[in-house]
């Protein structure tokens, strides 16, 4: 966690220094975002915008071209789900729940549908496609008998030692949005982007096949065994989730950014 925060501070410090020192500083924007975040996975397979949680972050843009902007984001939010809310009988019987904070650092591009230039009357707004790549930190926990318990150390699917999943994972945000100039030095934008991840353990329910959860206490303790099998009838064994798909999450938000330098109405766009 400390390494992630240090990397975030270092990246934004470098971006600000670059914007101030280069001849292109007037193309740089810095701002904030506010929105919602929700999860798609083994505990929420079919319900869009289920358990949406408040999210926000920081954002840097470099307007490389009238059709192309480089963009970097730090976002913070949380994800959660509970089998008690499911309409699927087998999931209700599974009776699992989780929640996790998400710290995300990503970078990529906005490709504009129309030419856009901040503060220019001729190019006041555009829709765009967002494509990014980065990493996020997660730490799934569960509420078990009124007690909050971190799940990764438990090895709830029989993982031991190095077999336990990493709390830092990669993601690929893909989305659609729109942005508009607010005067000569500010812009308002909003987008919705789904995150493709490469882990099935945001919810601690993954692809590991463990034939009998009664054996888990001998590996990771009695509490791990109890948390692993919380089924209402006490007879659920085998794979707890879908081994063929990874978990996803979505961030939908609005952003307000400000130009870091003075207006330059004659940007020399690269062709």
PDB file of C-alpha atoms in Angstrom:
ATOM      1  CA  UNK A   1       0.000   0.000   0.000  1.00  0.00           C
ATOM      2  CA  UNK A   2       2.808   2.434   0.916  1.00  0.00           C
ATOM      3  CA  UNK A   3       4.601   1.581  -2.340  1.00  0.00           C
ATOM      4  CA  UNK A   4       1.435   2.309  -4.337  1.00  0.00           C
ATOM      5  CA  UNK A   5       0.943   5.703  -2.662  1.00  0.00           C
ATOM      6  CA  UNK A   6       4.613   6.581  -3.176  1.00  0.00           C
ATOM      7  CA  UNK A   7       4.364   5.625  -6.862  1.00  0.00           C
ATOM      8  CA  UNK A   8       1.247   7.770  -7.196  1.00  0.00           C
ATOM      9  CA  UNK A   9       2.959  10.802  -5.630  1.00  0.00           C
ATOM     10  CA  UNK A  10       6.075  10.301  -7.756  1.00  0.00           C
ATOM     11  CA  UNK A  11       4.114   9.987 -11.024  1.00  0.00           C
ATOM     12  CA  UNK A  12       2.030  13.097 -10.474  1.00  0.00           C
ATOM     13  CA  UNK A  13       5.091  15.074  -9.343  1.00  0.00           C
ATOM     14  CA  UNK A  14       6.895  14.114 -12.549  1.00  0.00           C
ATOM     15  CA  UNK A  15       3.872  15.017 -14.654  1.00  0.00           C
ATOM     16  CA  UNK A  16       3.561  18.430 -13.044  1.00  0.00           C
ATOM     17  CA  UNK A  17       7.304  19.097 -13.420  1.00  0.00           C
ATOM     18  CA  UNK A  18       7.171  18.098 -17.085  1.00  0.00           C
ATOM     19  CA  UNK A  19       4.162  20.314 -17.713  1.00  0.00           C
ATOM     20  CA  UNK A  20       5.917  23.304 -16.156  1.00  0.00           C
ATOM     21  CA  UNK A  21       9.290  22.809 -17.834  1.00  0.00           C
ATOM     22  CA  UNK A  22       8.402  21.806 -21.391  1.00  0.00           C
ATOM     23  CA  UNK A  23       7.231  23.920 -24.306  1.00  0.00           C
ATOM     24  CA  UNK A  24       4.007  21.911 -24.283  1.00  0.00           C
ATOM     25  CA  UNK A  25       2.947  22.797 -20.747  1.00  0.00           C
ATOM     26  CA  UNK A  26      -0.107  24.726 -21.988  1.00  0.00           C
ATOM     27  CA  UNK A  27      -1.600  21.444 -23.269  1.00  0.00           C
ATOM     28  CA  UNK A  28      -1.631  19.895 -19.798  1.00  0.00           C
ATOM     29  CA  UNK A  29      -4.673  19.599 -17.546  1.00  0.00           C
ATOM     30  CA  UNK A  30      -4.948  18.541 -13.912  1.00  0.00           C
ATOM     31  CA  UNK A  31      -8.207  17.793 -12.146  1.00  0.00           C
ATOM     32  CA  UNK A  32     -10.430  15.684  -9.944  1.00  0.00           C
ATOM     33  CA  UNK A  33     -13.063  13.024 -10.571  1.00  0.00           C
ATOM     34  CA  UNK A  34     -16.129  11.907  -8.641  1.00  0.00           C
ATOM     35  CA  UNK A  35     -18.360   8.968  -9.421  1.00  0.00           C
ATOM     36  CA  UNK A  36     -19.438   5.452  -8.511  1.00  0.00           C
ATOM     37  CA  UNK A  37     -17.827   2.025  -8.639  1.00  0.00           C
ATOM     38  CA  UNK A  38     -19.375  -1.442  -8.708  1.00  0.00           C
ATOM     39  CA  UNK A  39     -18.264  -5.051  -9.132  1.00  0.00           C
ATOM     40  CA  UNK A  40     -19.102  -7.906 -11.535  1.00  0.00           C
ATOM     41  CA  UNK A  41     -18.055 -11.431 -10.609  1.00  0.00           C
ATOM     42  CA  UNK A  42     -19.017 -14.641  -8.841  1.00  0.00           C
ATOM     43  CA  UNK A  43     -21.166 -12.799  -6.270  1.00  0.00           C
ATOM     44  CA  UNK A  44     -22.781 -10.488  -8.846  1.00  0.00           C
ATOM     45  CA  UNK A  45     -23.080 -12.051 -12.276  1.00  0.00           C
ATOM     46  CA  UNK A  46     -26.074 -10.326 -13.861  1.00  0.00           C
ATOM     47  CA  UNK A  47     -26.964  -7.085 -12.045  1.00  0.00           C
ATOM     48  CA  UNK A  48     -25.568  -3.836 -13.511  1.00  0.00           C
ATOM     49  CA  UNK A  49     -25.001  -1.058 -10.962  1.00  0.00           C
ATOM     50  CA  UNK A  50     -25.533  -3.463  -8.051  1.00  0.00           C
ATOM     51  CA  UNK A  51     -24.093  -2.092  -4.791  1.00  0.00           C
ATOM     52  CA  UNK A  52     -22.638   1.065  -6.342  1.00  0.00           C
ATOM     53  CA  UNK A  53     -20.254   2.892  -4.029  1.00  0.00           C
ATOM     54  CA  UNK A  54     -18.905   6.431  -4.037  1.00  0.00           C
ATOM     55  CA  UNK A  55     -15.515   6.776  -5.747  1.00  0.00           C
ATOM     56  CA  UNK A  56     -13.163   9.579  -6.734  1.00  0.00           C
ATOM     57  CA  UNK A  57      -9.635  10.455  -7.710  1.00  0.00           C
ATOM     58  CA  UNK A  58      -7.087  12.637  -9.459  1.00  0.00           C
ATOM     59  CA  UNK A  59      -6.505  13.020 -13.172  1.00  0.00           C
ATOM     60  CA  UNK A  60      -3.844  14.360 -15.561  1.00  0.00           C
ATOM     61  CA  UNK A  61      -4.283  14.982 -19.292  1.00  0.00           C
ATOM     62  CA  UNK A  62      -1.816  15.923 -22.015  1.00  0.00           C
ATOM     63  CA  UNK A  63      -3.539  17.083 -25.211  1.00  0.00           C
ATOM     64  CA  UNK A  64      -1.205  15.556 -27.765  1.00  0.00           C
ATOM     65  CA  UNK A  65      -3.474  16.136 -30.772  1.00  0.00           C
ATOM     66  CA  UNK A  66      -6.960  17.459 -31.509  1.00  0.00           C
ATOM     67  CA  UNK A  67      -8.063  13.812 -31.816  1.00  0.00           C
ATOM     68  CA  UNK A  68      -5.793  12.253 -29.179  1.00  0.00           C
ATOM     69  CA  UNK A  69      -5.217  12.943 -25.469  1.00  0.00           C
ATOM     70  CA  UNK A  70      -2.881  11.108 -23.107  1.00  0.00           C
ATOM     71  CA  UNK A  71      -4.527  10.486 -19.746  1.00  0.00           C
ATOM     72  CA  UNK A  72      -3.411   9.242 -16.325  1.00  0.00           C
ATOM     73  CA  UNK A  73      -5.697   8.522 -13.366  1.00  0.00           C
ATOM     74  CA  UNK A  74      -5.507   7.629  -9.716  1.00  0.00           C
ATOM     75  CA  UNK A  75      -8.883   6.393  -8.459  1.00  0.00           C
ATOM     76  CA  UNK A  76     -10.109   5.254  -5.073  1.00  0.00           C
ATOM     77  CA  UNK A  77     -13.343   3.410  -4.389  1.00  0.00           C
ATOM     78  CA  UNK A  78     -14.791   0.240  -2.905  1.00  0.00           C
ATOM     79  CA  UNK A  79     -16.546  -2.913  -4.095  1.00  0.00           C
ATOM     80  CA  UNK A  80     -18.863  -5.297  -2.275  1.00  0.00           C
ATOM     81  CA  UNK A  81     -21.481  -7.988  -2.773  1.00  0.00           C
ATOM     82  CA  UNK A  82     -23.535 -10.413  -0.700  1.00  0.00           C
ATOM     83  CA  UNK A  83     -25.103 -13.727  -1.681  1.00  0.00           C
ATOM     84  CA  UNK A  84     -28.095 -12.831   0.484  1.00  0.00           C
ATOM     85  CA  UNK A  85     -29.125 -10.418  -2.291  1.00  0.00           C
ATOM     86  CA  UNK A  86     -28.949 -13.061  -5.024  1.00  0.00           C
ATOM     87  CA  UNK A  87     -32.042 -14.429  -6.756  1.00  0.00           C
ATOM     88  CA  UNK A  88     -30.185 -17.647  -7.642  1.00  0.00           C
ATOM     89  CA  UNK A  89     -30.942 -20.430  -5.159  1.00  0.00           C
ATOM     90  CA  UNK A  90     -27.496 -22.053  -5.228  1.00  0.00           C
ATOM     91  CA  UNK A  91     -25.843 -18.674  -4.600  1.00  0.00           C
ATOM     92  CA  UNK A  92     -28.158 -17.893  -1.706  1.00  0.00           C
ATOM     93  CA  UNK A  93     -27.186 -21.227  -0.171  1.00  0.00           C
ATOM     94  CA  UNK A  94     -23.473 -20.405  -0.696  1.00  0.00           C
ATOM     95  CA  UNK A  95     -24.048 -17.383   1.605  1.00  0.00           C
ATOM     96  CA  UNK A  96     -20.741 -15.571   1.011  1.00  0.00           C
ATOM     97  CA  UNK A  97     -20.068 -11.833   1.207  1.00  0.00           C
ATOM     98  CA  UNK A  98     -17.105  -9.533   0.661  1.00  0.00           C
ATOM     99  CA  UNK A  99     -16.000  -5.928   0.480  1.00  0.00           C
ATOM    100  CA  UNK A 100     -12.715  -4.345  -0.551  1.00  0.00           C
ATOM    101  CA  UNK A 101     -11.213  -0.921  -1.049  1.00  0.00           C
ATOM    102  CA  UNK A 102      -9.721  -0.295  -4.496  1.00  0.00           C
ATOM    103  CA  UNK A 103      -6.685   1.895  -5.198  1.00  0.00           C
ATOM    104  CA  UNK A 104      -6.105   2.171  -8.947  1.00  0.00           C
ATOM    105  CA  UNK A 105      -3.337   3.798 -11.014  1.00  0.00           C
ATOM    106  CA  UNK A 106      -3.761   3.707 -14.817  1.00  0.00           C
ATOM    107  CA  UNK A 107      -2.628   5.496 -17.963  1.00  0.00           C
ATOM    108  CA  UNK A 108      -3.701   5.502 -21.599  1.00  0.00           C
ATOM    109  CA  UNK A 109      -5.463   7.505 -24.288  1.00  0.00           C
ATOM    110  CA  UNK A 110      -8.685   9.281 -25.128  1.00  0.00           C
ATOM    111  CA  UNK A 111      -9.479   9.068 -28.844  1.00  0.00           C
ATOM    112  CA  UNK A 112     -11.832  11.893 -29.842  1.00  0.00           C
ATOM    113  CA  UNK A 113     -14.760  11.440 -32.199  1.00  0.00           C
ATOM    114  CA  UNK A 114     -14.515  15.153 -33.131  1.00  0.00           C
ATOM    115  CA  UNK A 115     -11.524  17.521 -32.991  1.00  0.00           C
ATOM    116  CA  UNK A 116     -11.226  19.064 -29.523  1.00  0.00           C
ATOM    117  CA  UNK A 117      -9.168  21.945 -28.177  1.00  0.00           C
ATOM    118  CA  UNK A 118      -9.602  23.255 -24.656  1.00  0.00           C
ATOM    119  CA  UNK A 119     -11.021  26.776 -24.702  1.00  0.00           C
ATOM    120  CA  UNK A 120     -11.405  26.940 -28.497  1.00  0.00           C
ATOM    121  CA  UNK A 121     -14.858  28.027 -29.745  1.00  0.00           C
ATOM    122  CA  UNK A 122     -14.521  25.984 -32.928  1.00  0.00           C
ATOM    123  CA  UNK A 123     -13.827  22.721 -31.063  1.00  0.00           C
ATOM    124  CA  UNK A 124     -15.868  23.009 -27.835  1.00  0.00           C
ATOM    125  CA  UNK A 125     -16.660  19.369 -27.149  1.00  0.00           C
ATOM    126  CA  UNK A 126     -16.516  15.779 -28.301  1.00  0.00           C
ATOM    127  CA  UNK A 127     -17.333  12.194 -27.467  1.00  0.00           C
ATOM    128  CA  UNK A 128     -14.336   9.884 -26.950  1.00  0.00           C
ATOM    129  CA  UNK A 129     -13.199   6.312 -26.531  1.00  0.00           C
ATOM    130  CA  UNK A 130     -11.075   5.592 -23.455  1.00  0.00           C
ATOM    131  CA  UNK A 131      -8.410   2.859 -23.409  1.00  0.00           C
ATOM    132  CA  UNK A 132      -5.961   2.475 -20.511  1.00  0.00           C
ATOM    133  CA  UNK A 133      -3.689   0.013 -18.762  1.00  0.00           C
ATOM    134  CA  UNK A 134      -2.559  -0.091 -15.153  1.00  0.00           C
ATOM    135  CA  UNK A 135      -2.722  -1.750 -11.758  1.00  0.00           C
ATOM    136  CA  UNK A 136      -4.921  -1.762  -8.685  1.00  0.00           C
ATOM    137  CA  UNK A 137      -4.624  -2.778  -5.051  1.00  0.00           C
ATOM    138  CA  UNK A 138      -7.330  -4.840  -3.359  1.00  0.00           C
ATOM    139  CA  UNK A 139      -7.754  -6.422   0.067  1.00  0.00           C
ATOM    140  CA  UNK A 140     -11.002  -8.433   0.197  1.00  0.00           C
ATOM    141  CA  UNK A 141     -12.632  -8.842   3.599  1.00  0.00           C
ATOM    142  CA  UNK A 142     -15.772 -10.540   4.843  1.00  0.00           C
ATOM    143  CA  UNK A 143     -18.266  -9.940   7.604  1.00  0.00           C
ATOM    144  CA  UNK A 144     -18.382 -13.181   9.562  1.00  0.00           C
ATOM    145  CA  UNK A 145     -20.601 -13.266  12.651  1.00  0.00           C
ATOM    146  CA  UNK A 146     -20.258  -9.495  12.976  1.00  0.00           C
ATOM    147  CA  UNK A 147     -16.462  -9.576  12.695  1.00  0.00           C
ATOM    148  CA  UNK A 148     -14.495  -8.101   9.761  1.00  0.00           C
ATOM    149  CA  UNK A 149     -11.886 -10.599   8.561  1.00  0.00           C
ATOM    150  CA  UNK A 150      -9.255 -10.174   5.829  1.00  0.00           C
ATOM    151  CA  UNK A 151      -9.690 -13.077   3.420  1.00  0.00           C
ATOM    152  CA  UNK A 152      -6.379 -13.350   1.546  1.00  0.00           C
ATOM    153  CA  UNK A 153      -4.378 -14.589   4.587  1.00  0.00           C
ATOM    154  CA  UNK A 154      -7.073 -17.181   5.318  1.00  0.00           C
ATOM    155  CA  UNK A 155      -6.488 -19.303   2.198  1.00  0.00           C
ATOM    156  CA  UNK A 156     -10.204 -20.046   1.939  1.00  0.00           C
ATOM    157  CA  UNK A 157      -9.767 -22.256  -1.135  1.00  0.00           C
ATOM    158  CA  UNK A 158      -6.871 -24.244   0.246  1.00  0.00           C
ATOM    159  CA  UNK A 159      -4.089 -21.872  -0.846  1.00  0.00           C
ATOM    160  CA  UNK A 160      -0.969 -22.013   1.285  1.00  0.00           C
ATOM    161  CA  UNK A 161       2.186 -19.890   1.220  1.00  0.00           C
ATOM    162  CA  UNK A 162       3.067 -18.556  -2.228  1.00  0.00           C
ATOM    163  CA  UNK A 163      -0.161 -19.979  -3.669  1.00  0.00           C
ATOM    164  CA  UNK A 164      -2.109 -17.100  -2.136  1.00  0.00           C
ATOM    165  CA  UNK A 165      -3.151 -14.468  -4.670  1.00  0.00           C
ATOM    166  CA  UNK A 166      -1.403 -11.113  -4.951  1.00  0.00           C
ATOM    167  CA  UNK A 167      -3.240  -8.057  -3.660  1.00  0.00           C
ATOM    168  CA  UNK A 168      -1.815  -5.952  -6.527  1.00  0.00           C
ATOM    169  CA  UNK A 169      -3.293  -6.877  -9.907  1.00  0.00           C
ATOM    170  CA  UNK A 170      -3.348  -5.562 -13.485  1.00  0.00           C
ATOM    171  CA  UNK A 171      -6.376  -4.052 -15.194  1.00  0.00           C
ATOM    172  CA  UNK A 172      -7.428  -2.696 -18.606  1.00  0.00           C
ATOM    173  CA  UNK A 173     -10.091   0.049 -18.451  1.00  0.00           C
ATOM    174  CA  UNK A 174     -12.156   0.457 -21.639  1.00  0.00           C
ATOM    175  CA  UNK A 175     -14.961   2.995 -21.886  1.00  0.00           C
ATOM    176  CA  UNK A 176     -16.917   5.770 -23.565  1.00  0.00           C
ATOM    177  CA  UNK A 177     -17.266   9.401 -22.556  1.00  0.00           C
ATOM    178  CA  UNK A 178     -17.730  13.019 -23.555  1.00  0.00           C
ATOM    179  CA  UNK A 179     -16.047  16.306 -22.631  1.00  0.00           C
ATOM    180  CA  UNK A 180     -16.709  20.005 -23.055  1.00  0.00           C
ATOM    181  CA  UNK A 181     -14.768  23.221 -22.563  1.00  0.00           C
ATOM    182  CA  UNK A 182     -15.820  25.466 -19.690  1.00  0.00           C
ATOM    183  CA  UNK A 183     -14.428  28.800 -20.747  1.00  0.00           C
ATOM    184  CA  UNK A 184     -10.791  29.029 -21.815  1.00  0.00           C
ATOM    185  CA  UNK A 185      -9.046  27.078 -19.063  1.00  0.00           C
ATOM    186  CA  UNK A 186     -11.359  24.364 -17.733  1.00  0.00           C
ATOM    187  CA  UNK A 187     -13.143  21.283 -19.021  1.00  0.00           C
ATOM    188  CA  UNK A 188     -15.964  19.059 -17.800  1.00  0.00           C
ATOM    189  CA  UNK A 189     -16.102  15.410 -18.820  1.00  0.00           C
ATOM    190  CA  UNK A 190     -17.840  12.192 -17.886  1.00  0.00           C
ATOM    191  CA  UNK A 191     -17.321   8.574 -18.858  1.00  0.00           C
ATOM    192  CA  UNK A 192     -18.148   4.987 -17.994  1.00  0.00           C
ATOM    193  CA  UNK A 193     -15.335   2.431 -18.183  1.00  0.00           C
ATOM    194  CA  UNK A 194     -15.341  -1.272 -17.401  1.00  0.00           C
ATOM    195  CA  UNK A 195     -12.157  -2.801 -15.999  1.00  0.00           C
ATOM    196  CA  UNK A 196     -10.943  -6.086 -17.392  1.00  0.00           C
ATOM    197  CA  UNK A 197      -8.840  -7.700 -14.665  1.00  0.00           C
ATOM    198  CA  UNK A 198      -6.603 -10.759 -14.595  1.00  0.00           C
ATOM    199  CA  UNK A 199      -7.687 -12.098 -11.230  1.00  0.00           C
ATOM    200  CA  UNK A 200     -10.698 -14.058 -10.016  1.00  0.00           C
ATOM    201  CA  UNK A 201     -10.114 -13.038  -6.404  1.00  0.00           C
ATOM    202  CA  UNK A 202     -11.455  -9.519  -5.984  1.00  0.00           C
ATOM    203  CA  UNK A 203     -14.251 -11.337  -4.123  1.00  0.00           C
ATOM    204  CA  UNK A 204     -11.963 -14.113  -2.771  1.00  0.00           C
ATOM    205  CA  UNK A 205     -14.056 -16.599  -4.758  1.00  0.00           C
ATOM    206  CA  UNK A 206     -11.989 -17.979  -7.598  1.00  0.00           C
ATOM    207  CA  UNK A 207     -10.922 -20.752  -9.881  1.00  0.00           C
ATOM    208  CA  UNK A 208      -9.105 -22.984  -7.394  1.00  0.00           C
ATOM    209  CA  UNK A 209     -10.777 -26.385  -7.238  1.00  0.00           C
ATOM    210  CA  UNK A 210     -10.879 -27.689  -3.707  1.00  0.00           C
ATOM    211  CA  UNK A 211     -12.835 -30.947  -3.425  1.00  0.00           C
ATOM    212  CA  UNK A 212     -13.804 -30.801   0.235  1.00  0.00           C
ATOM    213  CA  UNK A 213     -13.731 -27.653   2.353  1.00  0.00           C
ATOM    214  CA  UNK A 214     -13.682 -29.804   5.504  1.00  0.00           C
ATOM    215  CA  UNK A 215      -9.978 -30.380   4.756  1.00  0.00           C
ATOM    216  CA  UNK A 216      -9.112 -26.661   4.832  1.00  0.00           C
ATOM    217  CA  UNK A 217      -8.863 -26.385   8.657  1.00  0.00           C
ATOM    218  CA  UNK A 218      -5.928 -28.811   8.626  1.00  0.00           C
ATOM    219  CA  UNK A 219      -4.072 -26.453   6.257  1.00  0.00           C
ATOM    220  CA  UNK A 220      -5.094 -22.949   7.321  1.00  0.00           C
ATOM    221  CA  UNK A 221      -6.993 -23.277  10.587  1.00  0.00           C
ATOM    222  CA  UNK A 222     -10.538 -23.705  11.840  1.00  0.00           C
ATOM    223  CA  UNK A 223     -11.579 -20.115  11.059  1.00  0.00           C
ATOM    224  CA  UNK A 224     -10.473 -20.466   7.419  1.00  0.00           C
ATOM    225  CA  UNK A 225     -12.584 -23.599   7.083  1.00  0.00           C
ATOM    226  CA  UNK A 226     -15.629 -21.926   8.601  1.00  0.00           C
ATOM    227  CA  UNK A 227     -15.319 -18.865   6.343  1.00  0.00           C
ATOM    228  CA  UNK A 228     -14.728 -21.001   3.249  1.00  0.00           C
ATOM    229  CA  UNK A 229     -17.952 -22.967   3.665  1.00  0.00           C
ATOM    230  CA  UNK A 230     -20.690 -20.685   4.978  1.00  0.00           C
ATOM    231  CA  UNK A 231     -23.439 -22.497   3.078  1.00  0.00           C
ATOM    232  CA  UNK A 232     -26.801 -22.428   4.798  1.00  0.00           C
ATOM    233  CA  UNK A 233     -27.281 -26.206   4.616  1.00  0.00           C
ATOM    234  CA  UNK A 234     -23.588 -26.885   5.330  1.00  0.00           C
ATOM    235  CA  UNK A 235     -23.165 -29.310   2.435  1.00  0.00           C
ATOM    236  CA  UNK A 236     -21.664 -27.181  -0.355  1.00  0.00           C
ATOM    237  CA  UNK A 237     -18.375 -28.630  -1.659  1.00  0.00           C
ATOM    238  CA  UNK A 238     -16.200 -28.191  -4.742  1.00  0.00           C
ATOM    239  CA  UNK A 239     -15.650 -25.051  -6.778  1.00  0.00           C
ATOM    240  CA  UNK A 240     -17.255 -22.029  -5.114  1.00  0.00           C
ATOM    241  CA  UNK A 241     -17.095 -19.794  -8.227  1.00  0.00           C
ATOM    242  CA  UNK A 242     -16.778 -19.787 -12.014  1.00  0.00           C
ATOM    243  CA  UNK A 243     -13.249 -20.809 -13.011  1.00  0.00           C
ATOM    244  CA  UNK A 244     -13.712 -19.659 -16.624  1.00  0.00           C
ATOM    245  CA  UNK A 245     -14.063 -15.919 -15.986  1.00  0.00           C
ATOM    246  CA  UNK A 246     -12.130 -13.266 -14.095  1.00  0.00           C
ATOM    247  CA  UNK A 247     -13.690 -10.519 -12.005  1.00  0.00           C
ATOM    248  CA  UNK A 248     -14.519  -7.100 -13.462  1.00  0.00           C
ATOM    249  CA  UNK A 249     -15.408  -3.721 -12.025  1.00  0.00           C
ATOM    250  CA  UNK A 250     -16.831  -0.488 -13.416  1.00  0.00           C
ATOM    251  CA  UNK A 251     -16.095   3.155 -12.669  1.00  0.00           C
ATOM    252  CA  UNK A 252     -18.587   5.778 -13.868  1.00  0.00           C
ATOM    253  CA  UNK A 253     -17.649   9.340 -13.081  1.00  0.00           C
ATOM    254  CA  UNK A 254     -17.551  13.039 -13.872  1.00  0.00           C
ATOM    255  CA  UNK A 255     -14.308  15.023 -14.066  1.00  0.00           C
ATOM    256  CA  UNK A 256     -13.375  18.682 -13.755  1.00  0.00           C
ATOM    257  CA  UNK A 257      -9.937  19.641 -15.085  1.00  0.00           C
ATOM    258  CA  UNK A 258      -7.990  22.891 -15.369  1.00  0.00           C
ATOM    259  CA  UNK A 259      -5.251  23.934 -17.756  1.00  0.00           C
ATOM    260  CA  UNK A 260      -1.881  24.155 -15.992  1.00  0.00           C
ATOM    261  CA  UNK A 261      -0.593  27.028 -18.119  1.00  0.00           C
ATOM    262  CA  UNK A 262      -1.809  30.062 -20.007  1.00  0.00           C
ATOM    263  CA  UNK A 263      -4.036  29.757 -23.041  1.00  0.00           C
ATOM    264  CA  UNK A 264      -2.395  29.255 -26.416  1.00  0.00           C
ATOM    265  CA  UNK A 265      -4.978  29.679 -29.160  1.00  0.00           C
ATOM    266  CA  UNK A 266      -2.596  28.519 -31.914  1.00  0.00           C
ATOM    267  CA  UNK A 267      -1.575  25.065 -30.788  1.00  0.00           C
ATOM    268  CA  UNK A 268       0.729  23.440 -33.316  1.00  0.00           C
ATOM    269  CA  UNK A 269      -1.077  20.113 -33.514  1.00  0.00           C
ATOM    270  CA  UNK A 270       1.042  17.177 -34.580  1.00  0.00           C
ATOM    271  CA  UNK A 271      -0.358  15.483 -37.649  1.00  0.00           C
TER     272      UNK A 271
END
